[in-house]
mmCIF file of C-alpha atoms in Angstrom:
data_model
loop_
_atom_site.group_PDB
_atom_site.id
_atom_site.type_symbol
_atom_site.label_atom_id
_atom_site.label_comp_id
_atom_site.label_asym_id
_atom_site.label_seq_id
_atom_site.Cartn_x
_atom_site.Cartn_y
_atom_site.Cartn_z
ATOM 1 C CA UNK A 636 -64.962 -37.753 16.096
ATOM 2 C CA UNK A 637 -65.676 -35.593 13.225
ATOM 3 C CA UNK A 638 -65.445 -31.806 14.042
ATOM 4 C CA UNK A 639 -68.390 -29.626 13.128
ATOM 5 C CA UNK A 640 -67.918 -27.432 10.265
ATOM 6 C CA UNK A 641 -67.971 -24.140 11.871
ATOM 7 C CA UNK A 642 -65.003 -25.556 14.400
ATOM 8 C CA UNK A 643 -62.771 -26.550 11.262
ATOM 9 C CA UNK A 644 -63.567 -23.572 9.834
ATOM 10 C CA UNK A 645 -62.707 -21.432 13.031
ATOM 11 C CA UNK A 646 -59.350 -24.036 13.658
ATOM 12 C CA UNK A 647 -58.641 -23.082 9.553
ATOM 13 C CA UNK A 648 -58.563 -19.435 10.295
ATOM 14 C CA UNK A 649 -56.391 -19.574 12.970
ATOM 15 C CA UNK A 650 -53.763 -21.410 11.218
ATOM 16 C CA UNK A 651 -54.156 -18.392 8.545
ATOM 17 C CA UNK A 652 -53.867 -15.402 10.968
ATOM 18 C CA UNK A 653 -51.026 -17.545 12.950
ATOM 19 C CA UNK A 654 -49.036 -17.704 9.358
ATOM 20 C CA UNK A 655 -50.108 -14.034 8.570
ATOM 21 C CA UNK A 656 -48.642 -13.026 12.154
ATOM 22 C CA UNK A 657 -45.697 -14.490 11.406
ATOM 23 C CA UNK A 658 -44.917 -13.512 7.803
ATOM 24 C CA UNK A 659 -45.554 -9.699 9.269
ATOM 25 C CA UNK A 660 -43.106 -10.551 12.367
ATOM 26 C CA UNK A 661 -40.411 -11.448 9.641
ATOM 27 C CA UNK A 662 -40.771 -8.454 7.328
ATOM 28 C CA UNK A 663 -40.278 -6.529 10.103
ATOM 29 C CA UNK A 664 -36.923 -8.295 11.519
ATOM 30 C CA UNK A 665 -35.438 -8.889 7.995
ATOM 31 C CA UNK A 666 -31.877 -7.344 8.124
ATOM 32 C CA UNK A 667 -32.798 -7.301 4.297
ATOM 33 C CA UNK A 668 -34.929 -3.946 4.596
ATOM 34 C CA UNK A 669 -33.507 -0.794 3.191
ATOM 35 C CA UNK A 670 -32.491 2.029 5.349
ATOM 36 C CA UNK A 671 -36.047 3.632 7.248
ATOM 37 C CA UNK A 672 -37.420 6.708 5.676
ATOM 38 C CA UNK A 673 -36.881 9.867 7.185
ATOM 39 C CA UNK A 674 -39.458 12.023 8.478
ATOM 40 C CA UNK A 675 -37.875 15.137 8.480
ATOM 41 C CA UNK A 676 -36.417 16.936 5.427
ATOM 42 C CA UNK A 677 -32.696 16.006 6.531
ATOM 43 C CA UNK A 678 -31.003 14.707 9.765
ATOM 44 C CA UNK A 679 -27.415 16.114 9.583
ATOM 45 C CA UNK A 680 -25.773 14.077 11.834
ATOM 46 C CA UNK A 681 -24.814 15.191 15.594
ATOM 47 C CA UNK A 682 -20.967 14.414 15.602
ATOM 48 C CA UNK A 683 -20.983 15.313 19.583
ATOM 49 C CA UNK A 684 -23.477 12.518 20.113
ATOM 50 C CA UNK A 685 -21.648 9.901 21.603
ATOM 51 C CA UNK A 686 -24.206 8.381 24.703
ATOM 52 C CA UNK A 687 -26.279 6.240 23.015
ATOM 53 C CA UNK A 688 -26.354 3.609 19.927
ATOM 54 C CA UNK A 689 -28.771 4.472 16.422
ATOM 55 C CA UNK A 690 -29.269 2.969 13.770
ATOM 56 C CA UNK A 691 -27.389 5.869 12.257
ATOM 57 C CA UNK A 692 -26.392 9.024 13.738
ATOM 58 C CA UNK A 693 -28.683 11.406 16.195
ATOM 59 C CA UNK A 694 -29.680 14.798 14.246
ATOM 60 C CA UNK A 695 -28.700 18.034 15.058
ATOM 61 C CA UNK A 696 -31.295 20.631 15.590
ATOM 62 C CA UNK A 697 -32.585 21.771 11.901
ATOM 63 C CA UNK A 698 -32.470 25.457 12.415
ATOM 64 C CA UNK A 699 -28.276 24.760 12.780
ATOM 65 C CA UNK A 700 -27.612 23.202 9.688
ATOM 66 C CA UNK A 701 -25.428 24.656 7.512
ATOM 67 C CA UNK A 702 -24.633 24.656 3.665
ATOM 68 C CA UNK A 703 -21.166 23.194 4.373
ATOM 69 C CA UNK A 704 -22.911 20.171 6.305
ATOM 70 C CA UNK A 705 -24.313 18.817 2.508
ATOM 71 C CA UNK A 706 -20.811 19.145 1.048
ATOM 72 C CA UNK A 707 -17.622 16.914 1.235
ATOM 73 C CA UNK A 708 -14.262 16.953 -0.312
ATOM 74 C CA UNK A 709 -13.281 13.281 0.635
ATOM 75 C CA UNK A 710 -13.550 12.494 -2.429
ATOM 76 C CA UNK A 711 -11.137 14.503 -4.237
ATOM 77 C CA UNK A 712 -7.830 12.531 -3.569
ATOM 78 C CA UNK A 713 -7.518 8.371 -3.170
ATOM 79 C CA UNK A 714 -6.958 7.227 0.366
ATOM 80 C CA UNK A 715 -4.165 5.305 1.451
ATOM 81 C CA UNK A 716 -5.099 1.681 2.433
ATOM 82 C CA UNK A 717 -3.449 -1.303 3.416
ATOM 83 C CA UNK A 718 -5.314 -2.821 0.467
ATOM 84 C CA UNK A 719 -3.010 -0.780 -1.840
ATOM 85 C CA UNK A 720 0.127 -3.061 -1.279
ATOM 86 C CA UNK A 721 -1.698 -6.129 -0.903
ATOM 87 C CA UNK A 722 -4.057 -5.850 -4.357
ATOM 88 C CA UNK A 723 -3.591 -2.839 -5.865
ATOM 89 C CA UNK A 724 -6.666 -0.198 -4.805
ATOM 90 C CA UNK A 725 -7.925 1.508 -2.414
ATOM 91 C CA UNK A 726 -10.825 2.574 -1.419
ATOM 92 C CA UNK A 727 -12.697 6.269 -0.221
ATOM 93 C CA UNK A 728 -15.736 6.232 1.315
ATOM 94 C CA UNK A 729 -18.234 9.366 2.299
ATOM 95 C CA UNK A 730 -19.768 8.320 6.288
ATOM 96 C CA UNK A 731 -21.777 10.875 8.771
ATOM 97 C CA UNK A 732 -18.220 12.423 9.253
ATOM 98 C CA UNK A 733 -17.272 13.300 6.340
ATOM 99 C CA UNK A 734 -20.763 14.542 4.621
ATOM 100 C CA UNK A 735 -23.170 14.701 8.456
ATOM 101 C CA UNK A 736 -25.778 15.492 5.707
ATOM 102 C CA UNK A 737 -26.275 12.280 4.373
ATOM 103 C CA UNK A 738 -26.781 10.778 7.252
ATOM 104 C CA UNK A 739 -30.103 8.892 8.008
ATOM 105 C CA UNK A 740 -30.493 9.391 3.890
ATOM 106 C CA UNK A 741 -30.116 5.806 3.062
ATOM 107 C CA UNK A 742 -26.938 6.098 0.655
ATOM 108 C CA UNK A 743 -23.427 6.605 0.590
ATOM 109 C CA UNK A 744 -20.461 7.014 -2.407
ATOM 110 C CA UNK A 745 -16.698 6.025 -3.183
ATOM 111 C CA UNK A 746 -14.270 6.931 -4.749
ATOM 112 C CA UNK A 747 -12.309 2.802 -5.760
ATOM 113 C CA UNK A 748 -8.408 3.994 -7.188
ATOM 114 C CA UNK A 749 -7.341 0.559 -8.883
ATOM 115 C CA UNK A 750 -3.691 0.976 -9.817
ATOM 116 C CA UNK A 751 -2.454 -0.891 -13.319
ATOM 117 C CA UNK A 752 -3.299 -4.427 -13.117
ATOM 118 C CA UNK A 753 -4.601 -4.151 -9.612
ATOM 119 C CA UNK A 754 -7.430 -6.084 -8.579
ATOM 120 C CA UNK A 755 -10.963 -5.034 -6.190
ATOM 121 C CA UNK A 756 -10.834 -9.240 -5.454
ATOM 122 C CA UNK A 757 -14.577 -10.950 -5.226
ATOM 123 C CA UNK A 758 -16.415 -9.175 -2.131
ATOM 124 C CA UNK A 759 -19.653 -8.029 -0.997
ATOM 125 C CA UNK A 760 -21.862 -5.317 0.398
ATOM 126 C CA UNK A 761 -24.189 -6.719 2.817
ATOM 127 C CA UNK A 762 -26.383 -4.153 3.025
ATOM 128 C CA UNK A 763 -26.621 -2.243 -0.442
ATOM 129 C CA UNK A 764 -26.520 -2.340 -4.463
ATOM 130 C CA UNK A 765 -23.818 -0.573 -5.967
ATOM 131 C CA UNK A 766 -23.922 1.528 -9.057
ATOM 132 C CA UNK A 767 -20.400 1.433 -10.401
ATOM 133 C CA UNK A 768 -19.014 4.172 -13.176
ATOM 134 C CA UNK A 769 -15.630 4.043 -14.415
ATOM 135 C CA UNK A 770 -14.154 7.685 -15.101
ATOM 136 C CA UNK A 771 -10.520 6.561 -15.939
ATOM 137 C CA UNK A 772 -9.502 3.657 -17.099
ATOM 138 C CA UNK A 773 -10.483 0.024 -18.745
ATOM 139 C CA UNK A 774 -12.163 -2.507 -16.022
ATOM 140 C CA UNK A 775 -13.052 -6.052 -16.351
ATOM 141 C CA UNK A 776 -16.223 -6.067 -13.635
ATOM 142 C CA UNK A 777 -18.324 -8.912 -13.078
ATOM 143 C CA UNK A 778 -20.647 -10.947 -10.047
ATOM 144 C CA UNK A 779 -22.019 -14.218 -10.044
ATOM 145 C CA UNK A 780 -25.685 -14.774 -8.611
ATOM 146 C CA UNK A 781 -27.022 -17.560 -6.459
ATOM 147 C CA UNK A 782 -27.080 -20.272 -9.134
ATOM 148 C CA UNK A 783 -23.649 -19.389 -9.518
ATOM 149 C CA UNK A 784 -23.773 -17.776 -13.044
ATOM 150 C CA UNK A 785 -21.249 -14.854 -14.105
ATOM 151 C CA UNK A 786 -21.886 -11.722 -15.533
ATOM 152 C CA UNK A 787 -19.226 -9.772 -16.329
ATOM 153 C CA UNK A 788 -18.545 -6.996 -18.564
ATOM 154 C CA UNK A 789 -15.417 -4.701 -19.901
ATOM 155 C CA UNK A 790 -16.132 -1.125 -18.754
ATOM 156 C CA UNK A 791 -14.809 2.160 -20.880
ATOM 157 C CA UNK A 792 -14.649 6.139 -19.261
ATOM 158 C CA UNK A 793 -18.191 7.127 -18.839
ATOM 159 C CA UNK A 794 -19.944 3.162 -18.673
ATOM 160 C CA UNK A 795 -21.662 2.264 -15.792
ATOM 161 C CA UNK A 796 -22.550 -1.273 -14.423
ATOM 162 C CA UNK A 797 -24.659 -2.412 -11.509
ATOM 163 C CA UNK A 798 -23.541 -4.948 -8.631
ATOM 164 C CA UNK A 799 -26.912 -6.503 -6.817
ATOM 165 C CA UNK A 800 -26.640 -5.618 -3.100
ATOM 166 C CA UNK A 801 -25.453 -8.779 -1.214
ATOM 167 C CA UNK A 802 -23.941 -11.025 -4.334
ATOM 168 C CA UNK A 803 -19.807 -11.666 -4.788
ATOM 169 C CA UNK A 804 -18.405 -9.185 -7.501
ATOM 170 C CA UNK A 805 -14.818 -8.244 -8.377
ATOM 171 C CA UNK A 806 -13.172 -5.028 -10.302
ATOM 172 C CA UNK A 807 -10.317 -5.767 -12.577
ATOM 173 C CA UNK A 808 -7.813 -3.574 -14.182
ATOM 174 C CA UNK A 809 -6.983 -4.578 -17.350
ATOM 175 C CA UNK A 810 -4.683 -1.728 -18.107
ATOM 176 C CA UNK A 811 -1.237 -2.916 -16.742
ATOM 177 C CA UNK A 812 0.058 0.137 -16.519
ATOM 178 C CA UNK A 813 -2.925 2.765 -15.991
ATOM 179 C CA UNK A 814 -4.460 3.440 -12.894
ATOM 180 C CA UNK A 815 -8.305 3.458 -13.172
ATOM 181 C CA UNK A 816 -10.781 5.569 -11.029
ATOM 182 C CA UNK A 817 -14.500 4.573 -9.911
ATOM 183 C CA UNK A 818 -17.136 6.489 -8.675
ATOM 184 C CA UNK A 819 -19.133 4.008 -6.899
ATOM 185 C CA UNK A 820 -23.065 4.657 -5.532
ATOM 186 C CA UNK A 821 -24.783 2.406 -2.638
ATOM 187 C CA UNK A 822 -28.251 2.466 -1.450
ATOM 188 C CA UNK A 823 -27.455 2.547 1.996
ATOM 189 C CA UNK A 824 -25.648 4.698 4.585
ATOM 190 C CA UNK A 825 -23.201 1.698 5.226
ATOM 191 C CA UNK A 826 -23.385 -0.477 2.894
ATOM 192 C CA UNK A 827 -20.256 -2.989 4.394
ATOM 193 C CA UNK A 828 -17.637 -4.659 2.460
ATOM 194 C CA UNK A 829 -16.670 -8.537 2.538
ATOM 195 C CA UNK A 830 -13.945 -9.399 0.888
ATOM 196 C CA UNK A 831 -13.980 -13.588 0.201
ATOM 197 C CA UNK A 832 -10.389 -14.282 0.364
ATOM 198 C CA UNK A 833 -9.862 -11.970 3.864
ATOM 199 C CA UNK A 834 -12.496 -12.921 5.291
ATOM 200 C CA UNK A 835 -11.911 -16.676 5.252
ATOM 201 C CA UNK A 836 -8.371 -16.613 5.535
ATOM 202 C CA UNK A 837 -7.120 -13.635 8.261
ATOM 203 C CA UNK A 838 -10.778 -13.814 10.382
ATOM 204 C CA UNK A 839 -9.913 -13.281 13.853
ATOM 205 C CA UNK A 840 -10.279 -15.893 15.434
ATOM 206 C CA UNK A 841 -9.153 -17.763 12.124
ATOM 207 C CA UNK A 842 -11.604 -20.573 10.497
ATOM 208 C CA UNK A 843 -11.137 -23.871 11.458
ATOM 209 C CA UNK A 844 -8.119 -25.240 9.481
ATOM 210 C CA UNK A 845 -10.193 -28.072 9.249
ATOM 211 C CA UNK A 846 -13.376 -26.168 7.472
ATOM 212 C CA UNK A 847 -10.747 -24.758 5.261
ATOM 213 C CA UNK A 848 -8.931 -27.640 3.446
ATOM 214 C CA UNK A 849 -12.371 -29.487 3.358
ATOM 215 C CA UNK A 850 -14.518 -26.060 1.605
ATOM 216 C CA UNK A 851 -11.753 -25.818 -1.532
ATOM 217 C CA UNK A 852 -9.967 -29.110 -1.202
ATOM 218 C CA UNK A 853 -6.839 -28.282 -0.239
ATOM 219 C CA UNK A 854 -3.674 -29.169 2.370
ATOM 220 C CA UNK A 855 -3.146 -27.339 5.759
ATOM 221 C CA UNK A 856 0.006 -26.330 3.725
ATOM 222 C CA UNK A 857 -1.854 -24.060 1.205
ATOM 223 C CA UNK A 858 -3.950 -22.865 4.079
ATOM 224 C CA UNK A 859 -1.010 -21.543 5.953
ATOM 225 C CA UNK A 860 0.333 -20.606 2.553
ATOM 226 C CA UNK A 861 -2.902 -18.652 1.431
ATOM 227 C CA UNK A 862 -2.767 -17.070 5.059
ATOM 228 C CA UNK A 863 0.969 -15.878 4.615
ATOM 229 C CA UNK A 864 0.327 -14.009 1.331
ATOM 230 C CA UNK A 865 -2.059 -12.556 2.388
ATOM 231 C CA UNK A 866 -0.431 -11.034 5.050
ATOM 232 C CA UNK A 867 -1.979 -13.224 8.252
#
């Protein structure tokens, strides 16, 4: 039986406040969203906080906050990282620690020290873009986008280049003797860091051996090999 008009058009907006619902529902839940706007002036982070989970850090009061609160030194000298010995950089990141300031700001820097001929080997950030500028140095950058295309570029003192927030990108030395410096920018208070090879190859629990040799068509003897050198 046919329905009457004014039923198929009732049934028809249903269906289109149903989809609306739940195309609002998903904008809201999308881990894709930048960091939430403040609504105070600052929110310098409340390192005695320690009851309770954020999505951040709590704030201190206002009236308590303190010049020396918006200013860090951690970036003045390169860290010392276990990455150092196994690719050749390392890697210095501000946090609610080291500048409380920052925190709830949506961004965060680094400072990347890439010794000659080290590597920064394809990773990602999860959760940010990444403004890259070389102050020392010659770099070979580059990341590849979802239809798999490269873009790389050679990088001199003083050039910047862009890494989309979520896509694979590398940093190269191409100076074999000359360490190279990078002050790196991210649009969000923890931005992550996934490094490909790592994280397929010393994940704890490991991937399925299995998964492995079928993904890049190889033996279980270059997957134990791959995990060796790299120090699993």
């Amino acid at each position: 039986m046919a329905l009457h008009p004014s039923s198929q058009t009732s049934a028809t907006m249903e269906r289109v406040l149903v989809v609306l619902l739940l195309l609002l529902l998903l904008s809201l839940l999308s881990p894709s969203r930048p960091d939430p706007d403040l609504l105070l002036d600052y929110c310098v982070a409340d390192l005695a906080a320690q009851t309770f989970h954020l999505n951040g850090r709590p704030c201190i009061d206002p009236t308590v906050a303190r010049s020396a609160h918006f200013a860090t030194s951690a970036l003045s000298e390169p860290s010392v990282a276990s990455s150092a010995a196994l690719f050749g950089f390392s890697v210095t990141t501000t946090n609610a620690t080291t500048l409380p300031g920052a925190n709830a700001q949506g961004l965060a820097m680094s400072r990347v020290d890439i010794v000659g001929g080290g590597l920064v080997p394809p990773h990602a950030h999860p959760r940010a873009s990444e403004a890259a500028l070389l102050l020392r140095g010659a770099l070979l950058v580059g990341f590849a986008d979802t239809s798999h295309r490269l873009y790389a570029q050679q990088l001199r003192p003083g050039d910047t280049f862009l890494f989309p927030r979520g896509l694979v990108h590398f940093l190269y030395n191409l100076d074999p003797t000359t360490p190279a410096v990078v002050l790196s920018g991210f649009n969000s208070q923890n931005p992550g860091a996934q490094l490909a090879s790592t994280t397929l190859f010393r994940s704890d629990p490991r991937f399925p051996e299995e998964v492995l040799k079928k993904a890049f068509k190889i033996s279980g003897q270059d997957v134990q090999r791959i995990q060796r050198n790299l120090g699993g």
